[in-house]
PDB file of C-alpha atoms in Angstrom:
ATOM      1  CA  UNK A   1     362.205 152.315 130.170  1.00  0.00           C
ATOM      2  CA  UNK A   2     365.778 153.438 129.953  1.00  0.00           C
ATOM      3  CA  UNK A   3     367.424 155.332 133.002  1.00  0.00           C
ATOM      4  CA  UNK A   4     370.012 157.380 132.738  1.00  0.00           C
ATOM      5  CA  UNK A   5     371.789 160.371 134.657  1.00  0.00           C
ATOM      6  CA  UNK A   6     371.168 163.965 133.690  1.00  0.00           C
ATOM      7  CA  UNK A   7     374.431 165.248 133.932  1.00  0.00           C
ATOM      8  CA  UNK A   8     373.258 168.966 133.935  1.00  0.00           C
ATOM      9  CA  UNK A   9     370.419 168.449 136.552  1.00  0.00           C
ATOM     10  CA  UNK A  10     372.533 166.519 138.490  1.00  0.00           C
ATOM     11  CA  UNK A  11     375.061 169.127 138.853  1.00  0.00           C
ATOM     12  CA  UNK A  12     372.349 171.799 139.635  1.00  0.00           C
ATOM     13  CA  UNK A  13     371.191 169.506 142.223  1.00  0.00           C
ATOM     14  CA  UNK A  14     374.528 169.248 143.961  1.00  0.00           C
ATOM     15  CA  UNK A  15     375.134 172.955 143.455  1.00  0.00           C
ATOM     16  CA  UNK A  16     372.376 173.731 145.449  1.00  0.00           C
ATOM     17  CA  UNK A  17     372.410 170.941 147.673  1.00  0.00           C
ATOM     18  CA  UNK A  18     375.669 170.476 149.138  1.00  0.00           C
ATOM     19  CA  UNK A  19     376.274 173.748 150.107  1.00  0.00           C
ATOM     20  CA  UNK A  20     372.808 173.099 152.712  1.00  0.00           C
ATOM     21  CA  UNK A  21     373.910 169.710 153.816  1.00  0.00           C
ATOM     22  CA  UNK A  22     377.145 171.163 154.692  1.00  0.00           C
ATOM     23  CA  UNK A  23     375.094 173.870 156.778  1.00  0.00           C
ATOM     24  CA  UNK A  24     372.924 171.449 158.190  1.00  0.00           C
ATOM     25  CA  UNK A  25     376.443 169.940 159.776  1.00  0.00           C
ATOM     26  CA  UNK A  26     378.428 173.044 160.940  1.00  0.00           C
ATOM     27  CA  UNK A  27     375.799 173.201 163.959  1.00  0.00           C
ATOM     28  CA  UNK A  28     376.266 169.719 165.555  1.00  0.00           C
ATOM     29  CA  UNK A  29     380.376 170.288 165.041  1.00  0.00           C
ATOM     30  CA  UNK A  30     380.258 174.008 166.308  1.00  0.00           C
ATOM     31  CA  UNK A  31     378.207 172.607 169.380  1.00  0.00           C
ATOM     32  CA  UNK A  32     380.612 169.715 169.812  1.00  0.00           C
ATOM     33  CA  UNK A  33     383.558 171.417 170.514  1.00  0.00           C
ATOM     34  CA  UNK A  34     381.715 173.922 173.021  1.00  0.00           C
ATOM     35  CA  UNK A  35     380.290 170.884 174.757  1.00  0.00           C
ATOM     36  CA  UNK A  36     384.081 169.705 174.982  1.00  0.00           C
ATOM     37  CA  UNK A  37     384.525 172.934 177.154  1.00  0.00           C
ATOM     38  CA  UNK A  38     381.552 172.286 179.241  1.00  0.00           C
ATOM     39  CA  UNK A  39     382.875 169.020 180.451  1.00  0.00           C
ATOM     40  CA  UNK A  40     385.333 170.628 182.044  1.00  0.00           C
ATOM     41  CA  UNK A  41     383.018 172.623 183.838  1.00  0.00           C
ATOM     42  CA  UNK A  42     382.322 170.506 186.442  1.00  0.00           C
ATOM     43  CA  UNK A  43     379.672 167.857 187.269  1.00  0.00           C
ATOM     44  CA  UNK A  44     376.800 170.153 188.174  1.00  0.00           C
ATOM     45  CA  UNK A  45     377.559 172.383 184.995  1.00  0.00           C
ATOM     46  CA  UNK A  46     377.147 169.334 182.813  1.00  0.00           C
ATOM     47  CA  UNK A  47     374.445 168.242 184.516  1.00  0.00           C
ATOM     48  CA  UNK A  48     372.528 171.630 184.082  1.00  0.00           C
ATOM     49  CA  UNK A  49     373.417 172.363 180.937  1.00  0.00           C
ATOM     50  CA  UNK A  50     372.091 168.825 179.771  1.00  0.00           C
ATOM     51  CA  UNK A  51     368.580 169.797 181.488  1.00  0.00           C
ATOM     52  CA  UNK A  52     368.830 173.222 179.719  1.00  0.00           C
ATOM     53  CA  UNK A  53     369.432 171.129 176.479  1.00  0.00           C
ATOM     54  CA  UNK A  54     365.843 169.243 177.343  1.00  0.00           C
ATOM     55  CA  UNK A  55     364.351 172.257 178.077  1.00  0.00           C
ATOM     56  CA  UNK A  56     364.835 174.434 174.948  1.00  0.00           C
ATOM     57  CA  UNK A  57     364.570 171.384 172.664  1.00  0.00           C
ATOM     58  CA  UNK A  58     361.330 172.993 171.412  1.00  0.00           C
ATOM     59  CA  UNK A  59     362.805 176.177 170.672  1.00  0.00           C
ATOM     60  CA  UNK A  60     365.204 174.192 167.838  1.00  0.00           C
ATOM     61  CA  UNK A  61     362.870 172.549 166.613  1.00  0.00           C
ATOM     62  CA  UNK A  62     360.656 175.187 165.390  1.00  0.00           C
ATOM     63  CA  UNK A  63     363.246 177.407 164.531  1.00  0.00           C
ATOM     64  CA  UNK A  64     364.905 174.504 162.589  1.00  0.00           C
ATOM     65  CA  UNK A  65     361.637 173.887 160.388  1.00  0.00           C
ATOM     66  CA  UNK A  66     360.852 176.897 159.465  1.00  0.00           C
ATOM     67  CA  UNK A  67     364.406 177.524 157.365  1.00  0.00           C
ATOM     68  CA  UNK A  68     363.077 174.675 154.803  1.00  0.00           C
ATOM     69  CA  UNK A  69     359.366 175.439 155.398  1.00  0.00           C
ATOM     70  CA  UNK A  70     360.707 179.217 154.201  1.00  0.00           C
ATOM     71  CA  UNK A  71     362.918 177.716 151.464  1.00  0.00           C
ATOM     72  CA  UNK A  72     360.721 175.663 149.650  1.00  0.00           C
ATOM     73  CA  UNK A  73     357.733 178.711 149.809  1.00  0.00           C
ATOM     74  CA  UNK A  74     360.089 180.981 148.533  1.00  0.00           C
ATOM     75  CA  UNK A  75     361.668 178.597 145.702  1.00  0.00           C
ATOM     76  CA  UNK A  76     358.206 177.954 144.788  1.00  0.00           C
ATOM     77  CA  UNK A  77     356.647 181.837 144.397  1.00  0.00           C
ATOM     78  CA  UNK A  78     359.495 182.737 142.649  1.00  0.00           C
ATOM     79  CA  UNK A  79     359.368 179.483 140.030  1.00  0.00           C
ATOM     80  CA  UNK A  80     355.735 180.584 139.520  1.00  0.00           C
ATOM     81  CA  UNK A  81     356.887 184.308 138.953  1.00  0.00           C
ATOM     82  CA  UNK A  82     354.719 185.599 142.132  1.00  0.00           C
ATOM     83  CA  UNK A  83     357.395 187.607 143.505  1.00  0.00           C
ATOM     84  CA  UNK A  84     354.918 189.805 145.272  1.00  0.00           C
ATOM     85  CA  UNK A  85     354.174 186.808 147.927  1.00  0.00           C
ATOM     86  CA  UNK A  86     357.914 186.229 148.536  1.00  0.00           C
ATOM     87  CA  UNK A  87     358.653 189.425 150.798  1.00  0.00           C
ATOM     88  CA  UNK A  88     355.359 188.776 152.302  1.00  0.00           C
ATOM     89  CA  UNK A  89     355.690 185.080 153.434  1.00  0.00           C
ATOM     90  CA  UNK A  90     359.086 185.880 154.684  1.00  0.00           C
ATOM     91  CA  UNK A  91     357.744 188.792 156.731  1.00  0.00           C
ATOM     92  CA  UNK A  92     355.184 186.075 158.143  1.00  0.00           C
ATOM     93  CA  UNK A  93     357.134 183.196 158.365  1.00  0.00           C
ATOM     94  CA  UNK A  94     359.837 185.132 160.415  1.00  0.00           C
ATOM     95  CA  UNK A  95     357.244 186.586 162.245  1.00  0.00           C
ATOM     96  CA  UNK A  96     355.625 183.326 163.530  1.00  0.00           C
ATOM     97  CA  UNK A  97     358.887 181.468 164.471  1.00  0.00           C
ATOM     98  CA  UNK A  98     359.972 184.454 166.355  1.00  0.00           C
ATOM     99  CA  UNK A  99     356.208 184.523 168.122  1.00  0.00           C
ATOM    100  CA  UNK A 100     356.462 181.098 168.704  1.00  0.00           C
ATOM    101  CA  UNK A 101     359.893 180.969 170.284  1.00  0.00           C
ATOM    102  CA  UNK A 102     359.276 184.501 172.005  1.00  0.00           C
ATOM    103  CA  UNK A 103     356.360 182.757 174.041  1.00  0.00           C
ATOM    104  CA  UNK A 104     358.468 179.556 174.895  1.00  0.00           C
ATOM    105  CA  UNK A 105     361.094 181.430 175.783  1.00  0.00           C
ATOM    106  CA  UNK A 106     358.924 183.122 178.311  1.00  0.00           C
ATOM    107  CA  UNK A 107     358.036 180.120 179.503  1.00  0.00           C
ATOM    108  CA  UNK A 108     361.263 178.924 180.144  1.00  0.00           C
ATOM    109  CA  UNK A 109     362.534 182.005 181.653  1.00  0.00           C
ATOM    110  CA  UNK A 110     359.966 182.594 184.322  1.00  0.00           C
ATOM    111  CA  UNK A 111     359.384 178.458 184.310  1.00  0.00           C
ATOM    112  CA  UNK A 112     362.749 176.367 184.354  1.00  0.00           C
ATOM    113  CA  UNK A 113     362.679 175.949 188.133  1.00  0.00           C
ATOM    114  CA  UNK A 114     359.681 174.353 187.394  1.00  0.00           C
ATOM    115  CA  UNK A 115     360.144 172.314 185.083  1.00  0.00           C
ATOM    116  CA  UNK A 116     363.660 171.299 185.150  1.00  0.00           C
ATOM    117  CA  UNK A 117     362.938 169.210 188.680  1.00  0.00           C
ATOM    118  CA  UNK A 118     360.926 166.783 186.061  1.00  0.00           C
ATOM    119  CA  UNK A 119     363.958 165.283 184.764  1.00  0.00           C
ATOM    120  CA  UNK A 120     366.052 164.570 187.755  1.00  0.00           C
ATOM    121  CA  UNK A 121     365.867 163.229 191.200  1.00  0.00           C
ATOM    122  CA  UNK A 122     364.400 164.699 193.851  1.00  0.00           C
ATOM    123  CA  UNK A 123     367.902 164.590 195.690  1.00  0.00           C
ATOM    124  CA  UNK A 124     369.521 166.635 192.558  1.00  0.00           C
ATOM    125  CA  UNK A 125     367.264 169.787 192.752  1.00  0.00           C
ATOM    126  CA  UNK A 126     368.674 172.100 195.719  1.00  0.00           C
ATOM    127  CA  UNK A 127     372.353 171.931 193.686  1.00  0.00           C
ATOM    128  CA  UNK A 128     371.232 171.607 190.132  1.00  0.00           C
ATOM    129  CA  UNK A 129     368.225 173.755 189.596  1.00  0.00           C
ATOM    130  CA  UNK A 130     369.274 176.953 190.519  1.00  0.00           C
ATOM    131  CA  UNK A 131     372.324 176.624 188.119  1.00  0.00           C
ATOM    132  CA  UNK A 132     369.665 175.662 185.422  1.00  0.00           C
ATOM    133  CA  UNK A 133     367.032 178.894 185.987  1.00  0.00           C
ATOM    134  CA  UNK A 134     370.665 180.804 186.001  1.00  0.00           C
ATOM    135  CA  UNK A 135     371.885 179.604 182.748  1.00  0.00           C
ATOM    136  CA  UNK A 136     368.240 179.313 180.748  1.00  0.00           C
ATOM    137  CA  UNK A 137     367.615 183.362 182.086  1.00  0.00           C
ATOM    138  CA  UNK A 138     370.449 184.242 180.899  1.00  0.00           C
ATOM    139  CA  UNK A 139     369.625 182.979 177.152  1.00  0.00           C
ATOM    140  CA  UNK A 140     366.214 182.874 176.872  1.00  0.00           C
ATOM    141  CA  UNK A 141     365.423 186.546 175.586  1.00  0.00           C
ATOM    142  CA  UNK A 142     368.144 185.731 173.140  1.00  0.00           C
ATOM    143  CA  UNK A 143     366.640 182.888 171.571  1.00  0.00           C
ATOM    144  CA  UNK A 144     364.139 185.053 169.136  1.00  0.00           C
ATOM    145  CA  UNK A 145     368.100 185.733 167.163  1.00  0.00           C
ATOM    146  CA  UNK A 146     368.319 182.623 166.376  1.00  0.00           C
ATOM    147  CA  UNK A 147     364.783 182.162 165.488  1.00  0.00           C
ATOM    148  CA  UNK A 148     365.376 184.823 162.869  1.00  0.00           C
ATOM    149  CA  UNK A 149     368.789 183.322 161.702  1.00  0.00           C
ATOM    150  CA  UNK A 150     366.781 180.519 160.697  1.00  0.00           C
ATOM    151  CA  UNK A 151     363.947 181.461 158.868  1.00  0.00           C
ATOM    152  CA  UNK A 152     366.333 184.349 157.041  1.00  0.00           C
ATOM    153  CA  UNK A 153     368.750 181.576 155.944  1.00  0.00           C
ATOM    154  CA  UNK A 154     366.087 179.459 154.692  1.00  0.00           C
ATOM    155  CA  UNK A 155     364.196 182.452 152.614  1.00  0.00           C
ATOM    156  CA  UNK A 156     367.803 183.177 151.278  1.00  0.00           C
ATOM    157  CA  UNK A 157     368.485 179.731 150.033  1.00  0.00           C
ATOM    158  CA  UNK A 158     364.609 179.561 148.486  1.00  0.00           C
ATOM    159  CA  UNK A 159     366.269 182.508 146.540  1.00  0.00           C
ATOM    160  CA  UNK A 160     368.314 180.552 144.836  1.00  0.00           C
ATOM    161  CA  UNK A 161     371.545 181.304 146.307  1.00  0.00           C
ATOM    162  CA  UNK A 162     372.956 178.482 149.019  1.00  0.00           C
ATOM    163  CA  UNK A 163     376.349 179.106 149.514  1.00  0.00           C
ATOM    164  CA  UNK A 164     376.080 182.201 150.554  1.00  0.00           C
ATOM    165  CA  UNK A 165     374.104 181.080 153.577  1.00  0.00           C
ATOM    166  CA  UNK A 166     376.105 178.600 154.329  1.00  0.00           C
ATOM    167  CA  UNK A 167     379.575 180.252 154.302  1.00  0.00           C
ATOM    168  CA  UNK A 168     377.641 183.088 156.587  1.00  0.00           C
ATOM    169  CA  UNK A 169     376.575 180.243 158.887  1.00  0.00           C
ATOM    170  CA  UNK A 170     379.684 179.294 158.936  1.00  0.00           C
ATOM    171  CA  UNK A 171     381.364 182.582 159.803  1.00  0.00           C
ATOM    172  CA  UNK A 172     378.994 183.435 162.772  1.00  0.00           C
ATOM    173  CA  UNK A 173     377.926 179.841 164.487  1.00  0.00           C
ATOM    174  CA  UNK A 174     380.865 177.562 163.795  1.00  0.00           C
ATOM    175  CA  UNK A 175     383.872 179.477 163.513  1.00  0.00           C
ATOM    176  CA  UNK A 176     382.559 182.425 166.075  1.00  0.00           C
ATOM    177  CA  UNK A 177     381.794 179.676 168.409  1.00  0.00           C
ATOM    178  CA  UNK A 178     385.142 177.809 167.747  1.00  0.00           C
ATOM    179  CA  UNK A 179     387.363 181.427 167.986  1.00  0.00           C
ATOM    180  CA  UNK A 180     386.035 182.216 171.471  1.00  0.00           C
ATOM    181  CA  UNK A 181     386.325 178.726 172.900  1.00  0.00           C
ATOM    182  CA  UNK A 182     389.607 178.882 172.499  1.00  0.00           C
ATOM    183  CA  UNK A 183     390.723 182.658 172.581  1.00  0.00           C
ATOM    184  CA  UNK A 184     387.855 184.047 175.390  1.00  0.00           C
ATOM    185  CA  UNK A 185     387.171 181.427 177.462  1.00  0.00           C
ATOM    186  CA  UNK A 186     390.715 180.785 178.823  1.00  0.00           C
ATOM    187  CA  UNK A 187     390.757 184.289 180.237  1.00  0.00           C
ATOM    188  CA  UNK A 188     387.412 183.941 181.974  1.00  0.00           C
ATOM    189  CA  UNK A 189     387.224 180.173 182.669  1.00  0.00           C
ATOM    190  CA  UNK A 190     383.033 179.759 183.095  1.00  0.00           C
ATOM    191  CA  UNK A 191     380.315 178.484 182.440  1.00  0.00           C
ATOM    192  CA  UNK A 192     378.775 181.838 182.285  1.00  0.00           C
ATOM    193  CA  UNK A 193     381.136 182.749 179.493  1.00  0.00           C
ATOM    194  CA  UNK A 194     379.997 179.890 177.348  1.00  0.00           C
ATOM    195  CA  UNK A 195     376.315 180.687 177.668  1.00  0.00           C
ATOM    196  CA  UNK A 196     377.808 184.449 176.458  1.00  0.00           C
ATOM    197  CA  UNK A 197     379.581 182.807 173.833  1.00  0.00           C
ATOM    198  CA  UNK A 198     376.381 180.520 172.646  1.00  0.00           C
ATOM    199  CA  UNK A 199     374.320 184.030 172.822  1.00  0.00           C
ATOM    200  CA  UNK A 200     376.674 186.212 171.084  1.00  0.00           C
ATOM    201  CA  UNK A 201     376.729 183.708 167.953  1.00  0.00           C
ATOM    202  CA  UNK A 202     372.891 184.013 167.903  1.00  0.00           C
ATOM    203  CA  UNK A 203     373.194 187.694 167.763  1.00  0.00           C
ATOM    204  CA  UNK A 204     375.497 187.838 165.366  1.00  0.00           C
ATOM    205  CA  UNK A 205     373.477 184.755 163.188  1.00  0.00           C
ATOM    206  CA  UNK A 206     370.439 186.910 163.514  1.00  0.00           C
ATOM    207  CA  UNK A 207     372.188 190.042 162.774  1.00  0.00           C
ATOM    208  CA  UNK A 208     373.661 188.657 159.256  1.00  0.00           C
ATOM    209  CA  UNK A 209     371.135 187.005 158.217  1.00  0.00           C
ATOM    210  CA  UNK A 210     368.796 190.230 158.063  1.00  0.00           C
ATOM    211  CA  UNK A 211     371.617 191.860 156.006  1.00  0.00           C
ATOM    212  CA  UNK A 212     372.195 188.852 153.836  1.00  0.00           C
ATOM    213  CA  UNK A 213     368.185 188.765 152.691  1.00  0.00           C
ATOM    214  CA  UNK A 214     367.811 192.181 152.567  1.00  0.00           C
ATOM    215  CA  UNK A 215     370.427 192.558 150.043  1.00  0.00           C
ATOM    216  CA  UNK A 216     369.359 189.758 148.137  1.00  0.00           C
ATOM    217  CA  UNK A 217     365.405 190.188 148.216  1.00  0.00           C
ATOM    218  CA  UNK A 218     366.416 193.661 146.749  1.00  0.00           C
ATOM    219  CA  UNK A 219     367.241 191.521 143.618  1.00  0.00           C
ATOM    220  CA  UNK A 220     363.256 190.435 143.424  1.00  0.00           C
ATOM    221  CA  UNK A 221     362.804 194.128 142.809  1.00  0.00           C
ATOM    222  CA  UNK A 222     364.857 194.454 140.150  1.00  0.00           C
ATOM    223  CA  UNK A 223     363.521 191.122 138.660  1.00  0.00           C
ATOM    224  CA  UNK A 224     360.065 192.656 138.752  1.00  0.00           C
TER     225      UNK A 224
END
C-alpha cells in the first residue's frame, strides 16, 4: 500500500486547525503577561494568587472541556444535516457549563476561607487567607462569563470558521489584558486592579462570543 499526502485535505486541516492551535496558545501568553505583573505585588499577594489558581482550577477544566465538546457536536450535526440540533445543543451545552461553573463559583465565594488553608502551612493562614477570600469573592460572580465565552467559542468553531474565534480571543483576552497591564495598571498599582483586568476580559469575551455566535447561527437558518 502506497502512502501519500492529499494536498487538498491537508490544506483544509491546516486552514481549520491552525487557528484553533493558535487560540489555545493565546491564553497562556496573556496569563504570563499578567503573572509578570502579579510578581511585582509582594510575596503575600503572589502566594494568595497562587492559592486562588489552585481553588479555581476546576472552573477552567470544566469551561475549557466544553469548547471542544461543542465543536465536535456542532460539526457532526451540520455534517449530518441535522441543523435543528445545532442551536439546541449550543443552548444546552452552554447552559450546562454555566450551571456547573456557577455552582463551583458559589462554593468558592462562600468557602474559599475554609478550603484555602488546605494548601498552606497553618502559620501562613492569618496573612494569606484574607487575601485569598478577597480575590476569590471578587472573581467568583464573573466566572460564568468565561464559561459562556468558551462554550460559544466551541460552537462557532464547529460551524466551520475557526479564524474569527481566534481573532476574537486575541482581542478580548490576550490584547485586552496586555493593554490594560501596560496602560491601566501603572495608574493604580494594586493587586485588585489586576483582578479587575481579569474580570473585565471575561465579561468582554463572553459578550463578544455571544454576539459572534448569534451572527454565525443565523447562517444555519439560511442553509435550512
